[in-house]
mmCIF file of C-alpha atoms in Angstrom:
data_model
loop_
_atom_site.group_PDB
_atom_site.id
_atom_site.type_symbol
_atom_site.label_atom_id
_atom_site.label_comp_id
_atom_site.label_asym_id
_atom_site.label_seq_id
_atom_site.Cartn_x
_atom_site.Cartn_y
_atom_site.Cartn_z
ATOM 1 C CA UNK A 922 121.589 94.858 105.003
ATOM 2 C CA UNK A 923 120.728 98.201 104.943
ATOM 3 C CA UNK A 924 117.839 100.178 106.435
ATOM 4 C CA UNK A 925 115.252 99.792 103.140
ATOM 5 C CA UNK A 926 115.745 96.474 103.178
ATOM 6 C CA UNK A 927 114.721 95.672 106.627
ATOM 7 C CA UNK A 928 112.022 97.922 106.280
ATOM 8 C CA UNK A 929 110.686 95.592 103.173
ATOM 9 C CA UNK A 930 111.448 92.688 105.075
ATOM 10 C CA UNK A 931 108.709 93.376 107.917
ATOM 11 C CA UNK A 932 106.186 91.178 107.536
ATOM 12 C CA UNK A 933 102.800 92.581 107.873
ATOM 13 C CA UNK A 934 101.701 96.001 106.251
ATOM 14 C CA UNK A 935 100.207 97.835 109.110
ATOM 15 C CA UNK A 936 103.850 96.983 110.566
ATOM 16 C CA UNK A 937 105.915 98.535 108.178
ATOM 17 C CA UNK A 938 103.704 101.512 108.116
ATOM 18 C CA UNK A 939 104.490 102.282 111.619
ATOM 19 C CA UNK A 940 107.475 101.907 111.204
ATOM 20 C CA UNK A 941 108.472 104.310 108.207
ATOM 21 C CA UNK A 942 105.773 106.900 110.172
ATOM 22 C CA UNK A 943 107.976 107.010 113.141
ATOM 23 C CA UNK A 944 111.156 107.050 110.746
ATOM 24 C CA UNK A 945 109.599 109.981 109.181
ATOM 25 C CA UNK A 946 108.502 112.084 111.925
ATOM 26 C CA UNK A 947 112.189 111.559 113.618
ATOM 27 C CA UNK A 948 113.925 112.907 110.248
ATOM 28 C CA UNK A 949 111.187 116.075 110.103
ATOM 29 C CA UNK A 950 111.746 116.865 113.929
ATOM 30 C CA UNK A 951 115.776 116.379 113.070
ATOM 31 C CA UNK A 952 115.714 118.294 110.107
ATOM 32 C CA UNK A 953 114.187 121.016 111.725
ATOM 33 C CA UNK A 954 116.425 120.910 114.752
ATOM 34 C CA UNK A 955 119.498 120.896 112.753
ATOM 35 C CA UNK A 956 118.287 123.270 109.556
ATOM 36 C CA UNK A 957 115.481 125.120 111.033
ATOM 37 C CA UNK A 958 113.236 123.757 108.486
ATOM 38 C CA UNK A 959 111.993 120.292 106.977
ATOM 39 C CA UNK A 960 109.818 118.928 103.903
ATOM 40 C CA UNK A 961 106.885 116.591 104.024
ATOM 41 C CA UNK A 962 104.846 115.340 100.853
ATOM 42 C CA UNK A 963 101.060 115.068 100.927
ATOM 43 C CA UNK A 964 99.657 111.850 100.608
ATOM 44 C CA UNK A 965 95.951 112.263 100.703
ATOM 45 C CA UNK A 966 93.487 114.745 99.265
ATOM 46 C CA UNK A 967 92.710 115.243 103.234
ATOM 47 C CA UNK A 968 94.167 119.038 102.178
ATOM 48 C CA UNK A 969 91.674 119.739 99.126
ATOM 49 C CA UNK A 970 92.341 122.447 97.303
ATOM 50 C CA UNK A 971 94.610 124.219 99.062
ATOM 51 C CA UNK A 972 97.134 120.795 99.543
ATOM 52 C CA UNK A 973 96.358 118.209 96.913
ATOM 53 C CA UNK A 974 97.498 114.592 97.176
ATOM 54 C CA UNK A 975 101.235 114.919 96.058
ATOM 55 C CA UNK A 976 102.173 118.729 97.200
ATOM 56 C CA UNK A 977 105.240 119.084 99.087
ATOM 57 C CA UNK A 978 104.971 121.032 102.048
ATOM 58 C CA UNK A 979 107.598 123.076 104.027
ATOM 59 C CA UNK A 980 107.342 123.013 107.325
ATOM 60 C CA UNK A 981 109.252 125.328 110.511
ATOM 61 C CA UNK A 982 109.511 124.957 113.683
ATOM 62 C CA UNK A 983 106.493 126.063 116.000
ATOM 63 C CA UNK A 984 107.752 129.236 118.163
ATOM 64 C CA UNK A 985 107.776 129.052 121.693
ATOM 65 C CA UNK A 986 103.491 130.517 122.597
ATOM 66 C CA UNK A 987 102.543 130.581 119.359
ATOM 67 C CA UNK A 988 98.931 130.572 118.429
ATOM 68 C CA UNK A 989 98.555 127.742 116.235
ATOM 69 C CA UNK A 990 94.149 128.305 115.407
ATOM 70 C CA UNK A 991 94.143 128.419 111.508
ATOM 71 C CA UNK A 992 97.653 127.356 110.796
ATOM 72 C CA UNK A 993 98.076 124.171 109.356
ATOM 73 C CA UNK A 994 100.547 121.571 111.182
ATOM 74 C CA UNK A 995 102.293 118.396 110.958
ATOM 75 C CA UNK A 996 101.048 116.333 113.837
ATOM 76 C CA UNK A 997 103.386 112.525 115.005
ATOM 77 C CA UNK A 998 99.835 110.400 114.824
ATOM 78 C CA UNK A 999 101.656 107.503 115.797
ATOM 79 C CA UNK A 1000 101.195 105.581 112.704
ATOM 80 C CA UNK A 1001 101.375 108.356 110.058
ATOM 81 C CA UNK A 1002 102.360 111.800 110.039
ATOM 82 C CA UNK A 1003 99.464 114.385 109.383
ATOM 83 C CA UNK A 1004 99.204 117.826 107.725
ATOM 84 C CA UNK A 1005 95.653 119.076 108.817
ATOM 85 C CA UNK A 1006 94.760 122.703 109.860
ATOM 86 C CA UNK A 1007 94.112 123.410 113.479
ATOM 87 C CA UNK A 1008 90.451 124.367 114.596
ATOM 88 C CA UNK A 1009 90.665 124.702 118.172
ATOM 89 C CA UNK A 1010 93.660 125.009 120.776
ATOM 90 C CA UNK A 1011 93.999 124.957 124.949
ATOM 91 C CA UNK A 1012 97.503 125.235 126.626
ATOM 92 C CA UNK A 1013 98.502 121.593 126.249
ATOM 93 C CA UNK A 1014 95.827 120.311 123.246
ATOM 94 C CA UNK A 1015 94.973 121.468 119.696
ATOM 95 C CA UNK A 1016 92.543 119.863 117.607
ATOM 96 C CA UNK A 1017 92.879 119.431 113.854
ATOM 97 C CA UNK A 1018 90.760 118.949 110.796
ATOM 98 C CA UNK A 1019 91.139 118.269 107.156
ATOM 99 C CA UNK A 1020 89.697 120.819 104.958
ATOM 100 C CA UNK A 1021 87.989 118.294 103.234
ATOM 101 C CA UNK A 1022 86.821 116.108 105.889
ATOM 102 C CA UNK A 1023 83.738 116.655 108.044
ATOM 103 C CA UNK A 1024 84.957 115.250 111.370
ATOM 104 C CA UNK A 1025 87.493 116.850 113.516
ATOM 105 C CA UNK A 1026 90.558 114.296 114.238
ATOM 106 C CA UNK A 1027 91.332 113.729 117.887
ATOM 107 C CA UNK A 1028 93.106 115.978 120.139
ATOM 108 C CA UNK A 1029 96.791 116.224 120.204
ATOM 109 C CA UNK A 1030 99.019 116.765 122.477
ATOM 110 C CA UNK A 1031 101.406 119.968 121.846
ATOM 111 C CA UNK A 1032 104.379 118.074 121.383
ATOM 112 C CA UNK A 1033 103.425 115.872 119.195
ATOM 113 C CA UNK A 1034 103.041 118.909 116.301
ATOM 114 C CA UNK A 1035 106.254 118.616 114.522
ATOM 115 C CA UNK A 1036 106.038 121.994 112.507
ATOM 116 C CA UNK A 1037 104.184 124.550 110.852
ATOM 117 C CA UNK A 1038 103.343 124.685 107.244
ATOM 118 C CA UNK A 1039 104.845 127.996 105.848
ATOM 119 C CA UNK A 1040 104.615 127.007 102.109
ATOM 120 C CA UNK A 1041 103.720 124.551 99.817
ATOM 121 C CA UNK A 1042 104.501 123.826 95.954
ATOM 122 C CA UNK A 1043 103.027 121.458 93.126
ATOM 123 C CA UNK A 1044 99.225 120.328 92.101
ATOM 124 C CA UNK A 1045 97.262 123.544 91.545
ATOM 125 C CA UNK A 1046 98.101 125.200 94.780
ATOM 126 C CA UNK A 1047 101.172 127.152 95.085
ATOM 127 C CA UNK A 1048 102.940 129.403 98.467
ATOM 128 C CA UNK A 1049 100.218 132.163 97.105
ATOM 129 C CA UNK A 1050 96.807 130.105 97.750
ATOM 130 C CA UNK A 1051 98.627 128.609 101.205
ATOM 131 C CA UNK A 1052 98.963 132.439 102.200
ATOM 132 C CA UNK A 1053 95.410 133.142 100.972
ATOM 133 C CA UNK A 1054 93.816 130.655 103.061
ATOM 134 C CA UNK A 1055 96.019 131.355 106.244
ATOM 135 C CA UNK A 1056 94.441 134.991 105.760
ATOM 136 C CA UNK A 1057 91.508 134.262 105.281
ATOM 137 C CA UNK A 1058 91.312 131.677 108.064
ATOM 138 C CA UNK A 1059 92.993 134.407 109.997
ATOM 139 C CA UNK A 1060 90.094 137.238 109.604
ATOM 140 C CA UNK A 1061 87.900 135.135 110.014
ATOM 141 C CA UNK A 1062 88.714 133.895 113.318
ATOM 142 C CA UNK A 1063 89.304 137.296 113.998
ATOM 143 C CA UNK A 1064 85.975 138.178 113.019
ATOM 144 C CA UNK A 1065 84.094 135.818 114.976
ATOM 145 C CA UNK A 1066 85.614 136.649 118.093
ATOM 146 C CA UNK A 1067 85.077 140.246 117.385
ATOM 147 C CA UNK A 1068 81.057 139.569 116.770
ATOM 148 C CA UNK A 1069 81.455 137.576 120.477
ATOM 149 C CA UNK A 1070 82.501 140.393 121.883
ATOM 150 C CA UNK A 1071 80.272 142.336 120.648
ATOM 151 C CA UNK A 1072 77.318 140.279 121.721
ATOM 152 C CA UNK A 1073 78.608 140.055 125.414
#
């Protein structure tokens, strides 16, 4: 019996789910090891615009003290893997958000992000609006911390 038909022969849903998320993030965090970079395809329209439901998304490997504010990551959530942007960041935590959600998801852990989106392809968006928005998420972080320091 091979591995897709065990998988179908879980019994309950939420059980299978788990499973093929933890499958999932183990072949993204391999793929990245081995090739240096790894492909995930969006599920939800958490991403709206700039990652519509069905967009692949390439993903590489975070560097060693990178700043991750504005970038948008692939985070192991346990029972799913999530591509959300990152809106705030200590040593050992980052928080993300969906750019079309309201609510910020919990914290993370820093090694549970898998990767870093560098490009995405299919619905409207394209690796041009991905770079757009990382700019533009970019200056204006930039910007705000300029104005802060400004004010002090």
């Amino acid at each position: 019996m091979g591995l897709a038909s065990s998988l179908l022969d879980l019994g309950a849903e939420p059980a299978r789910q788990a499973v093929l998320a933890a499958l999932s993030a183990e072949h993204l965090r391999r793929s990245l090891a081995l090739r240096g970079e790894a492909r995930v395809r969006l599920c939800s329209g958490s991403m709206r615009p700039i990652l519509p439901a069905g967009a692949v998304a390439n993903l590489r490997a975070v560097k060693a003290g990178e700043t991750l504010r504005g970038a948008i990551v692939a985070v192991d959530a346990g029972e799913r893997v999530l591509v959300h942007r990152v809106v705030a960041e200590t040593r050992a935590e980052v928080t993300t958000r969906g750019i079309a959600s309201r609510r910020r998801d919990p914290r993370w852990p820093r090694g549970q992000i898998i990767g870093v989106v560098s490009s995405a392809h299919g619905g409207k968006s394209g690796e041009r609006t991905l770079r757009w928005a990382a700019l533009v998420a970019s200056v204006a972080y930039r910007l705000r911390h300029l104005r802060l320091t400004i004010l002090l």
